[in-house]
Every structure is written in structure tokens, then in C-alpha cells.
Short mmCIF file of C-alpha atoms in Angstrom, two decimals:
data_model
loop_
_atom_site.label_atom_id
_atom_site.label_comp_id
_atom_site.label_asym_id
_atom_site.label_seq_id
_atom_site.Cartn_x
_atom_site.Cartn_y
_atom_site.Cartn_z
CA UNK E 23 -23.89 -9.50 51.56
CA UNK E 24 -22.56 -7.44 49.08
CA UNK E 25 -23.75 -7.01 45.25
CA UNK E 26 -21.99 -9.09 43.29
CA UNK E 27 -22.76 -10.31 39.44
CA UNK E 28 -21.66 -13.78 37.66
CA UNK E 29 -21.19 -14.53 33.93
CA UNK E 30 -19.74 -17.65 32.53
CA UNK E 31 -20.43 -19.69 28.70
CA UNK E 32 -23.61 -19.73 27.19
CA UNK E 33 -24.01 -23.30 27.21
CA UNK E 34 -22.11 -26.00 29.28
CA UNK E 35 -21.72 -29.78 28.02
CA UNK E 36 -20.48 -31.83 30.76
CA UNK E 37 -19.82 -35.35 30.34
CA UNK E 38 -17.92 -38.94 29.76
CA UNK E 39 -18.98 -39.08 25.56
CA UNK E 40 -20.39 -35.43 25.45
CA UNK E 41 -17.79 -35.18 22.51
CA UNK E 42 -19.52 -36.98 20.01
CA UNK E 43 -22.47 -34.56 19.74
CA UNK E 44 -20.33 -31.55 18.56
CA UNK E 45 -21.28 -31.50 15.15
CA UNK E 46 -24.42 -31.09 16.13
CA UNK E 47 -23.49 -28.29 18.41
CA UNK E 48 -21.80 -26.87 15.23
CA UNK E 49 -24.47 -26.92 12.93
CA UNK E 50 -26.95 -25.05 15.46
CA UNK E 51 -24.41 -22.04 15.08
CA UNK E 52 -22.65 -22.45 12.29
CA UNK E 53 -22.00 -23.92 8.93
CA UNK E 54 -18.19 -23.29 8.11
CA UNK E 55 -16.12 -24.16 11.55
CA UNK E 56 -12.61 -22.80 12.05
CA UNK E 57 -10.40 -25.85 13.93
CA UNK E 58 -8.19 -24.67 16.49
CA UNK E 59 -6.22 -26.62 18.20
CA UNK E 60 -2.85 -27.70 19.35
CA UNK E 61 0.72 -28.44 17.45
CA UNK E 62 -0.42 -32.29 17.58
CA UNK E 63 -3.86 -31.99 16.58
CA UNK E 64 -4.81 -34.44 18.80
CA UNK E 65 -9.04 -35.13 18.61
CA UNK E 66 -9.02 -32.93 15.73
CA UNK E 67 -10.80 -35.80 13.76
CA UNK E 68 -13.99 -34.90 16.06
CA UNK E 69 -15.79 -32.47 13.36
CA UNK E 70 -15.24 -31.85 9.71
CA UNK E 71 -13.28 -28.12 9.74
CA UNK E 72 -13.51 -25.49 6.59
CA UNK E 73 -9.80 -24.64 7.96
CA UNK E 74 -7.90 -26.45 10.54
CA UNK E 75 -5.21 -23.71 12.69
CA UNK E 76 -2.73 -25.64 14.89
CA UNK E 77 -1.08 -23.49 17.92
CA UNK E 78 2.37 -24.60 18.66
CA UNK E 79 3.32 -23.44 22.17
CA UNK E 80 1.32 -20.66 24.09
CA UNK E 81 -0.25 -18.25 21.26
CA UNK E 82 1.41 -14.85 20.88
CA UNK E 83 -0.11 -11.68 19.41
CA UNK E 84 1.37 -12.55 15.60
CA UNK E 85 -0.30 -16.15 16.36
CA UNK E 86 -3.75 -14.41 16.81
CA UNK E 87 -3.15 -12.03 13.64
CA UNK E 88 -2.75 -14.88 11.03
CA UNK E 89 -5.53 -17.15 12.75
CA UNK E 90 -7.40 -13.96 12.26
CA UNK E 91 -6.25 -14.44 8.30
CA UNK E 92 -6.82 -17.48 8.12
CA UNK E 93 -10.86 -17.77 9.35
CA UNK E 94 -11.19 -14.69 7.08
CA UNK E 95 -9.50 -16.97 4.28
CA UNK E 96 -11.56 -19.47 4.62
CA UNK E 97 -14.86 -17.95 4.98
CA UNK E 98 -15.70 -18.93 8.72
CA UNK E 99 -18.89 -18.46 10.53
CA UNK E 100 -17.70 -20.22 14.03
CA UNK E 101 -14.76 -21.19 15.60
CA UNK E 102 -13.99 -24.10 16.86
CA UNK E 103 -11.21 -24.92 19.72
CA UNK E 104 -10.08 -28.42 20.80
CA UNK E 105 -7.07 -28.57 22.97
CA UNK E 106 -5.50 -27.09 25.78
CA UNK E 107 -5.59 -23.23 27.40
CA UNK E 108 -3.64 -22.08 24.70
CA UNK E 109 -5.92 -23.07 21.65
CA UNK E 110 -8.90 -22.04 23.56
CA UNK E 111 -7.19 -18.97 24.41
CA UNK E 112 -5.84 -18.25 20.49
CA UNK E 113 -9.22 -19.12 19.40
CA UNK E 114 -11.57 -16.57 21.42
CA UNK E 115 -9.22 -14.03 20.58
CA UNK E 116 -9.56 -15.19 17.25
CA UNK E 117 -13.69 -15.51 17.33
CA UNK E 118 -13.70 -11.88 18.84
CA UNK E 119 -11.61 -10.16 16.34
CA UNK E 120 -13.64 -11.80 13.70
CA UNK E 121 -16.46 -9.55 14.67
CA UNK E 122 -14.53 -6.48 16.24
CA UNK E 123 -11.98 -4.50 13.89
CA UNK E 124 -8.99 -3.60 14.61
CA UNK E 125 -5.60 -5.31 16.37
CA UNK E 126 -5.49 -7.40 19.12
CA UNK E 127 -3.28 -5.04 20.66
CA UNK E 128 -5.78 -2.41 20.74
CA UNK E 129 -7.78 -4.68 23.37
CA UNK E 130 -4.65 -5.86 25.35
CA UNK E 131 -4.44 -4.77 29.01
CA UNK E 132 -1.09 -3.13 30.03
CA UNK E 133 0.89 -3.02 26.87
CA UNK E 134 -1.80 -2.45 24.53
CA UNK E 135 -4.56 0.00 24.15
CA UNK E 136 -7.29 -1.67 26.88
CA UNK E 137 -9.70 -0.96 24.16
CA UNK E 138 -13.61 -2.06 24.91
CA UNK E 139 -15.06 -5.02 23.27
CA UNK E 140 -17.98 -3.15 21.41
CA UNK E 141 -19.54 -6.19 19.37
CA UNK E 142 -19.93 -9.81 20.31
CA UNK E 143 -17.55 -12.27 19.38
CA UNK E 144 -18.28 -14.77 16.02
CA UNK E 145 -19.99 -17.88 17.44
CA UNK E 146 -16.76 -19.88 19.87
CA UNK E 147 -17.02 -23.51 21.16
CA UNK E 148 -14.57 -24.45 23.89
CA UNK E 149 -13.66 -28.29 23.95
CA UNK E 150 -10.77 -28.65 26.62
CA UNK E 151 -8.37 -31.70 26.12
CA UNK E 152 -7.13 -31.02 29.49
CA UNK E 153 -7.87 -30.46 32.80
CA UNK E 154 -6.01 -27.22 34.09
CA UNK E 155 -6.69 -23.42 32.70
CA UNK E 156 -10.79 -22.93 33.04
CA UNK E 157 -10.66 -21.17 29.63
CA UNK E 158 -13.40 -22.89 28.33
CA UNK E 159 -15.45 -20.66 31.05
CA UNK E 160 -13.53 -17.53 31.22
CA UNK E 161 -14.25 -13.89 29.57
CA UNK E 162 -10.40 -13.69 29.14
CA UNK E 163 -7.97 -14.74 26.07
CA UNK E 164 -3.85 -14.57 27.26
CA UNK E 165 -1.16 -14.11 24.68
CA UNK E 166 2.41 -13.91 24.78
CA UNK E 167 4.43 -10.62 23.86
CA UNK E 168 7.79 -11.88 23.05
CA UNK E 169 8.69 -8.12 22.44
CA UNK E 170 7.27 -7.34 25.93
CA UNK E 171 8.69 -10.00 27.92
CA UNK E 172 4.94 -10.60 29.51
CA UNK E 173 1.65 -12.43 29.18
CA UNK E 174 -1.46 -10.66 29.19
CA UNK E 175 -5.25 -10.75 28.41
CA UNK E 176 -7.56 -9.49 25.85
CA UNK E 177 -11.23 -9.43 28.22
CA UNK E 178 -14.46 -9.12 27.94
CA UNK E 179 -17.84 -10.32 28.89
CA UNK E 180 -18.39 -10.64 25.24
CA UNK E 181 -15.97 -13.12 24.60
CA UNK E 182 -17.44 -15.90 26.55
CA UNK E 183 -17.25 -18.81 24.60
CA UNK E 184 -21.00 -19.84 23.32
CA UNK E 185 -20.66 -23.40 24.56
CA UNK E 186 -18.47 -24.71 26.56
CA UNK E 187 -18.35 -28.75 25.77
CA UNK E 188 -16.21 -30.87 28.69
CA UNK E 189 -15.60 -34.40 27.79
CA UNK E 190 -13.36 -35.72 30.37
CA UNK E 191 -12.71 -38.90 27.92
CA UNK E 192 -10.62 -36.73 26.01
CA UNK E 193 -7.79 -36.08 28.35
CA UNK E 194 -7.24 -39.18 28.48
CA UNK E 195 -3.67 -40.21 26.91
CA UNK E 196 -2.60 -36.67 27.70
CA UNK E 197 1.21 -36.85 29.29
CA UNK E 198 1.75 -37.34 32.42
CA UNK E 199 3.99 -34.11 32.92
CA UNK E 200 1.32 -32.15 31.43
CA UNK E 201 -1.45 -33.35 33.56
CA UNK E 202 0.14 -32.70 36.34
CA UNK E 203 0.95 -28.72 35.42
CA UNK E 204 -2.44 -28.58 34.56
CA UNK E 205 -3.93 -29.82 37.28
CA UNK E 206 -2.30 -27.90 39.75
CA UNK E 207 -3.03 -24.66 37.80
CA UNK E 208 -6.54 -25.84 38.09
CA UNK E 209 -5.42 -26.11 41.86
CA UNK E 210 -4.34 -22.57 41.62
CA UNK E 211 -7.04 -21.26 40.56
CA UNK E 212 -9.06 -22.61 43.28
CA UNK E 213 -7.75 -21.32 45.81
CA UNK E 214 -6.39 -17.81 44.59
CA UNK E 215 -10.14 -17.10 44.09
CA UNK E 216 -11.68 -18.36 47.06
CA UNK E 217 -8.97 -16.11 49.02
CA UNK E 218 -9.51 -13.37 46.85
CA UNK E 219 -10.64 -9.90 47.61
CA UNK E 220 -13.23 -10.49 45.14
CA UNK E 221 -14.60 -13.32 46.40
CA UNK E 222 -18.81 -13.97 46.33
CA UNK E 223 -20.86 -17.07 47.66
CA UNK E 224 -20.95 -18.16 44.28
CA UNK E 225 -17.64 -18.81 43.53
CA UNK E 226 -16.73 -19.95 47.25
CA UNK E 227 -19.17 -22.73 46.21
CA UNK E 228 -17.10 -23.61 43.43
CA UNK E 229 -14.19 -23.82 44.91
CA UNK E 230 -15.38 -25.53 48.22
CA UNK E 231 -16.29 -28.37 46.06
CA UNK E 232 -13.52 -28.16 43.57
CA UNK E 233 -10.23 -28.33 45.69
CA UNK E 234 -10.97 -31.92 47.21
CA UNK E 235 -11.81 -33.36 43.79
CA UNK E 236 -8.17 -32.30 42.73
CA UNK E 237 -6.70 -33.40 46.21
CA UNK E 238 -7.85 -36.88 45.77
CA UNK E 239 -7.81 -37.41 42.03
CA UNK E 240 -4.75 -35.60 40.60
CA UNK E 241 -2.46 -38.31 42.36
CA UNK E 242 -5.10 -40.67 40.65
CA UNK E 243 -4.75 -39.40 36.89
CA UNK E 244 -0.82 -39.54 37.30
CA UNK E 245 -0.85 -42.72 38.31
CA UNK E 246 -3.21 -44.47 35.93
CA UNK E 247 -4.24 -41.93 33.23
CA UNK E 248 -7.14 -43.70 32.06
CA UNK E 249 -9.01 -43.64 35.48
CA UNK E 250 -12.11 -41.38 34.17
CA UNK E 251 -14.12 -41.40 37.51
CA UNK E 252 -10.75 -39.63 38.85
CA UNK E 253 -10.34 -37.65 35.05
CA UNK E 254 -13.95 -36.61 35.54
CA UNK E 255 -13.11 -34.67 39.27
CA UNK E 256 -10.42 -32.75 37.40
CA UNK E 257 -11.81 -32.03 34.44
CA UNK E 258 -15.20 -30.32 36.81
CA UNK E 259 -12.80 -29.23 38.62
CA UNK E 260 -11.12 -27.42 35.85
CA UNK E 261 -14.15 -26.18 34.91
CA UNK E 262 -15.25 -24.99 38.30
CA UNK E 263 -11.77 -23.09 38.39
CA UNK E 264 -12.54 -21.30 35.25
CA UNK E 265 -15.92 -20.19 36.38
CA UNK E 266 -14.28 -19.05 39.98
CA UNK E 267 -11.33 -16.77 38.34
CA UNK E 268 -13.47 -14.82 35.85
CA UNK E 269 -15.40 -13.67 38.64
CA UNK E 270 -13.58 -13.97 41.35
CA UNK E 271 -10.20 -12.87 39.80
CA UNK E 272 -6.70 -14.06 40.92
CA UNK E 273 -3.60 -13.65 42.83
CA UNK E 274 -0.16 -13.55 43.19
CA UNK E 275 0.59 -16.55 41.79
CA UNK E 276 -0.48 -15.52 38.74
CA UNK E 277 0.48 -12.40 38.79
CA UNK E 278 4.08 -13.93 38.85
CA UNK E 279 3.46 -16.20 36.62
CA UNK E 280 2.70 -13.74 34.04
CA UNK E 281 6.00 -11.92 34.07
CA UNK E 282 8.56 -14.88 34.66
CA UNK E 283 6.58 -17.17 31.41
CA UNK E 284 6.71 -14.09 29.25
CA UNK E 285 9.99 -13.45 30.24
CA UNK E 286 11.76 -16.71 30.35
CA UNK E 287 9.53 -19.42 28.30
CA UNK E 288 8.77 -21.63 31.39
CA UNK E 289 4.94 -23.35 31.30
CA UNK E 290 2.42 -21.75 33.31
CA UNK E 291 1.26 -24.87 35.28
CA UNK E 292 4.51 -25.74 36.70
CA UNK E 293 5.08 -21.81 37.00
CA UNK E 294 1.85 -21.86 39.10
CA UNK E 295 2.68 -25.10 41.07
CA UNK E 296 6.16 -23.84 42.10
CA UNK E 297 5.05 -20.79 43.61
CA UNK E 298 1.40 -21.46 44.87
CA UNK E 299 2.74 -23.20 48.07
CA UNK E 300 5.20 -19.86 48.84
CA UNK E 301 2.44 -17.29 48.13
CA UNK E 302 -0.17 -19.30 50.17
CA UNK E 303 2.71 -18.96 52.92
CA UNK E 304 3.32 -15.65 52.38
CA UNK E 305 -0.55 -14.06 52.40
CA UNK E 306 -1.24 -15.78 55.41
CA UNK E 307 1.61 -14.94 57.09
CA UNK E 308 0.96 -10.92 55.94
CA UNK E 309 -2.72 -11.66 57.45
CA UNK E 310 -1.55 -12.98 60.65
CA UNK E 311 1.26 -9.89 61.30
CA UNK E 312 -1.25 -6.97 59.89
CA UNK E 313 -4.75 -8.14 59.65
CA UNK E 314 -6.26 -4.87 59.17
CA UNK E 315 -4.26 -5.51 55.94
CA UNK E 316 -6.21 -8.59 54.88
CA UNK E 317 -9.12 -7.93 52.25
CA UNK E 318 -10.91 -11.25 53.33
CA UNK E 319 -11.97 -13.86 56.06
CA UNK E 320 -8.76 -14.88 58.20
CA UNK E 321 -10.89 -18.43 58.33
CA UNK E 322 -10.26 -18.76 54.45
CA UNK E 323 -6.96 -19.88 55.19
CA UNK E 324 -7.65 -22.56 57.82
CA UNK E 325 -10.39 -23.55 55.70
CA UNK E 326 -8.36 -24.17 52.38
CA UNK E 327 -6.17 -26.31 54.56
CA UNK E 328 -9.17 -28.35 55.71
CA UNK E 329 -10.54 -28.77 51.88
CA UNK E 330 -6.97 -30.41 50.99
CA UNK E 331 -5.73 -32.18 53.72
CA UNK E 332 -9.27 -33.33 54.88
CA UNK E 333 -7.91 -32.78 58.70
CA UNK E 334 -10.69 -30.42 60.83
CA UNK E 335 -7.74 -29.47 62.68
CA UNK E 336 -5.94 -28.49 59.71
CA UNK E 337 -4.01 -25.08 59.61
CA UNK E 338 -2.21 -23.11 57.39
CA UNK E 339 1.06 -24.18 57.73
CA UNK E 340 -0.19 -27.62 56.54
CA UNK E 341 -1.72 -26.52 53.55
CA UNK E 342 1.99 -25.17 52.74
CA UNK E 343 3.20 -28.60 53.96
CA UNK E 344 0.59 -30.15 51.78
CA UNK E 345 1.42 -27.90 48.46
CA UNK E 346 5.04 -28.41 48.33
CA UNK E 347 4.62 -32.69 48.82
CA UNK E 348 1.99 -32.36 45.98
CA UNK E 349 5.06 -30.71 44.10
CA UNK E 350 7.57 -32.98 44.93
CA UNK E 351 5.12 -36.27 44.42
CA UNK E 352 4.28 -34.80 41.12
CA UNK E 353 7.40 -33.88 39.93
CA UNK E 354 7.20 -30.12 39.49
CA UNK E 355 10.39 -28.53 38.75
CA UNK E 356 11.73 -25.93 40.76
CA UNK E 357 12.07 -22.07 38.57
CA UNK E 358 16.14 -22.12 38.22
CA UNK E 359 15.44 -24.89 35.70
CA UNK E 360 14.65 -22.07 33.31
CA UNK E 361 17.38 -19.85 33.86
CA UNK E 362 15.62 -17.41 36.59
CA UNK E 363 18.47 -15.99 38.66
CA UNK E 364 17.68 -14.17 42.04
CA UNK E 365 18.70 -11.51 40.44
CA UNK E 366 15.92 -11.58 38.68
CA UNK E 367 13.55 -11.87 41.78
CA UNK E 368 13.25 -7.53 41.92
CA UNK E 369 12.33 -7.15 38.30
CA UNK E 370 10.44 -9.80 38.50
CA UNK E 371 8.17 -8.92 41.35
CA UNK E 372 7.89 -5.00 39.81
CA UNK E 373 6.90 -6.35 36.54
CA UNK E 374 3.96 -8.64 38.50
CA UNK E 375 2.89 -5.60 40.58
CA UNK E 376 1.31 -4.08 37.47
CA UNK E 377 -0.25 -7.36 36.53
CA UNK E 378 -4.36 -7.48 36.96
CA UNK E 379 -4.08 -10.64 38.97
CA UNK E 380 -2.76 -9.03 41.95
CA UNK E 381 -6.00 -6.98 42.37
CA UNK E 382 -7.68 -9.64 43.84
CA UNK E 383 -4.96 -10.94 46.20
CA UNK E 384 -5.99 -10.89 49.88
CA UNK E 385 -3.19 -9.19 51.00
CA UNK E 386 -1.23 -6.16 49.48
CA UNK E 387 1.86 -8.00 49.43
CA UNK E 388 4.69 -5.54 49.18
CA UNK E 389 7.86 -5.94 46.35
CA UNK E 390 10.15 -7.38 48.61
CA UNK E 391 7.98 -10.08 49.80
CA UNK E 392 6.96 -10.95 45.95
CA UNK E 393 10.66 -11.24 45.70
CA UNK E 394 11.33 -14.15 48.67
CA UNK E 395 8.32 -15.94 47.17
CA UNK E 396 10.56 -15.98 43.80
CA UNK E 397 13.87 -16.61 45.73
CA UNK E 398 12.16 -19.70 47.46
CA UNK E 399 10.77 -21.00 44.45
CA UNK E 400 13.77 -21.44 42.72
#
């Protein structure tokens, strides 16, 4: 067994009512909170904020500069985020750059200046209001760069949020559409790290238990939102997927995902749920035809299969089967919806080449198979 290392919040909260203690959680850390949260505020009414900051849409680098302003303003000593991946996301960035001088572009990866972390972040509580992007356990804040055209992240260990508090109560009344991209992000980010390169028995853990809570409870949340036994699978699950991916790292899917949202506005989770079924395909396939290729255990594949399909004959091809039903029972759109051309498929798969999240991808998929998996997505 190789070394490996594993570093996640502070503090987790998990529960149905957890919510209600926050203030409490506050005042051990803080007495001035900064609110974050999304355009519709939604469970902002949970604490008693010095400044509230809503996010409208996934936060960009400008977004991050006047929450920045705004904490300053109001003479924060914690931040606070309630809401989805992005107002997690905009408010780490925001509780590190309290601390650390400087511009958040001077700690982005790829376009910025992949500047260290040096000093930890102001105090940061992550309280998810839905069950897809793990940020509430990941070292990791993603922005937009309009200018760029691209997505990336702003990481380090230092940025872990302080507590991470996961009241599955709160999700519900969240939209069906959006549950559904979230959870199969969540889904995504099961599976890309349990096939990744990077892969430990801690995280394979995770993920062993977390892909059949979303196979059997995502179709339940759609179908009657306010089923919290079936809310409380996918918000661990969630969790668990956040835990897995900032150790574990990612894949292709993301590593897609982060050029074709930056470059044409589509949402991540249905990004991630159109082409999770055609990268699956494709890295298996790659393993199969040159497995002195494949960076981990052939038997991952067969076993992801197993996890979501419960079948102990399952193989790969029915996990693919299995994905692209999931899609179509959930609604998930296919890519052309948002103007993606294949045309677009080469830059598209250059541009996620350079991404981070292919690092960890069990196969070194090659340009022109990135571009089939775009292609068939669409």
C-alpha cells in the first residue's frame, strides 16, 4: 500500500435539524459573520449576519473581489456560506483572501499566478442547501473567468472550511431540475475518484458507500422532494463526494466540464451528467484495448457497475446503460442545448487537456477521444 495523506473540514455537522445550532457554531469563532449565499437567499434567516453577500450564478473572479470589499466593509471576523457550490465556493475564496493579500488571480491555477496559500484562511462555515458539489469538504474554491472562457480553482489545504454543517432538511423545496444536476455531479464525483489514478482505501470507502445511496435515492428526491430519509443519502453522499475529490482528485468529466461552462454558460451538473456516461465508456474501453495504459484496477470498472445497478454480474457496458437512463429519467439535457457545435469538440478537448482534473483520470485519454466523448454528448 502506498503512502497516501487525507485532509478534509475541521469540524463536520451531520444531521436532519443540525441547522438550528449554527449560531452557536458562530459565536465559538466569531462575532461579526459575513452571509454568503445565493441570488434567492433562501435559509438566509438561519443566523443574524453583520453583512449579507448574495451570488447570482456561479461566482467569477470580480464576484470574489467585491465580496472581498464587502467583509472588509463590514468589519468581518468569519464567513458564513449557506447555499449551493457556488456560495460555498465564492465564500472560501472570500474567507482566504481575508487573511492572505493580494488578488485572487495570483492563487488561480492555469490563468493566474498558482501562487501558495501562505496564511490560513479567516474562520469559513460551509452550510450546503444542496446535495451535489462536496464543497463544503473540499480544499478548492472554482470561479469563472469570463475573459478566459474557463473555470478554475484557487487550492489549498488552508482553505478547508472550519466546519462543515450538513442539514439535509434544508434541501428540501430545492427545484427539481436542480436536484437532479446536483445529484448527479455528486454522482460524478463518485466515481471519477474511485477510478482515479489517485485513488487510496480511504476514499474507495467513500465512494463504495456513496454511489448506491445516490442510485436508490436520487429517483426518490425527484419524485417526492420532501422524502428526507432519501434527502439524507444524497446529502452524505454529497458530502462523501467532496471528501473523495479533494483527495482523490478527478477526471475527465470534469476536466470537460471546466472548459465548455466557462466557455458557453451551461451548469456544471447537467454538464457533468451529460458526459459522465461517455467518459465512463470511453476509459474503460482505453483500459480494455491498452491496459498497460490504465493507472488503476481494471476491476474498478466492473465494480462501479455493481455499486449502481446492484447486479453481481454487472459489467461495464451496463453502468453506461445505467448512466444514460439515469439521464434520460431525470431529464438532463443533452450539450447542443447551449450552443456547443462539433466544431467545437477540438478546442474543446485541448482546452480540458490542460485542466488539473485530468491528472487523475485512469486512462491518458488522447484529444481525439476527448473529442467523440463531446460529439456524443451533444
Amino acid at each position: 500500500m502506498r503512502p497516501f495523506e487525507f485532509a478534509t473540514a475541521t469540524r463536520i455537522v451531520f444531521g436532519q435539524g443540525t441547522a438550528r445550532g449554527l449560531a452557536d457554531i458562530i459565536g465559538s469563532l466569531g462575532g461579526r459573520p459575513f452571509l454568503v449565499t445565493g441570488a434567492a437567499r433562501r435559509h438566509a434567516e438561519l443566523i443574524r449576519a453583520a453583512a449579507v453577500f448574495p451570488v447570482a450564478g456561479e461566482p467569477t473572479f470580480d464576484t470574489v473581489r467585491a465580496g472581498v470589499a464587502a467583509a472588509r466593509d463590514a468589519g468581518a471576523d468569519v464567513v458564513v456560506s449557506i447555499g449551493g457550490g457556488s456560495a460555498i465556493d465564492a465564500g472560501k475564496a472570500i474567507a482566504m483572501l481575508l487573511t492572505n493579500e493580494g488578488d485572487p488571480l495570483d492563487y488561480a491555477e492555469v490563468i493566474g499566478k498558482g501562487q501558495a496559500v501562505s496564511r490560513p484562511a479567516a474562520p469559513f462555515i460551509a452550510v450546503p442547501t444542496t446535495a451535489g458539489t462536496g464543497s463544503e469538504a473540499t480544499r478548492n474554491a472554482v470561479l469563472l473567468s469570463p475573459r478566459h472562457g474557463v473555470k478554475v480553482s484557487l487550492r489549498s489545504p488552508l482553505m478547508l472550511p472550519r466546519v462543515a454543517l450538513v442539514d439535509p432538511e434544508l434541501a428540501v423545496g430545492a427545484p427539481p431540475r436542480i436536484t437532479a444536476a446536483c445529484g448527479m455531479d455528486a454522482l460524478a464525483q463518485l466515481i471519477e475518484p474511485f477510478l482515479s489514478s489517485r485513488a487510496t482505501p480511504l476514499t474507495d470507502a467513500l465512494c463504495r458507500d456513496g454511489l448506491p445511496r445516490i442510485a436508490r435515492s436520487l429517483p426518490r428526491v425527484i419524485e417526492k422532494g420532501d422524502d428526507l430519509d432519501a434527502r439524507a443519502d444524497m446529502a452524505l453522499a454529497a458530502l462523501y463526494s467532496g471528501m473523495a475529490l479533494a483527495n482523490a482528485g478527478l477526471g475527465a468529466v470534469h476536466g470537460l466540464a471546466s472548459p465548455i461552462g466557462g466557455g458557453f454558460g451551461a451548469p456544471h451538473g447537467e454538464v457533468c451528467a451529460a458526459l459522465l456516461p461517455g467518459v465512463f465508456e470511453a476509459n474503460f474501453l482505453h483500459a480494455m484495448e491498452r491496459p498497460q495504459e490504465c493507472f488503476t484496477k481494471q476491476g474498478k470498472f466492473e465494480e462501479v457497475a455493481r455499486l449502481l445497478t446492484g447486479k453481481p454480474d454487472a459489467r461495464p457496458v451496463d453502468a453506461v446503460e445505467w448512466l444514460r437512463e439515469m439521464n434520460r429519467r431525470l431529464g438532463i439535457p443533452r450539450l447542443s442545448i447551449y450552443g456547443i457545435r462539433p466544431e467545437d469538440a477540438s478546442g474543446l478537448a485541448a482546452r480540458a487537456l490542460e485542466t488539473s482534473s485530468m491528472k487523475g483520470n485512469p486512462v491518458p485519454l488522447r484529444a481525439d477521444e476527448l473529442e467523440r466523448i463531446v460529439i456524443g454528448a451533444l
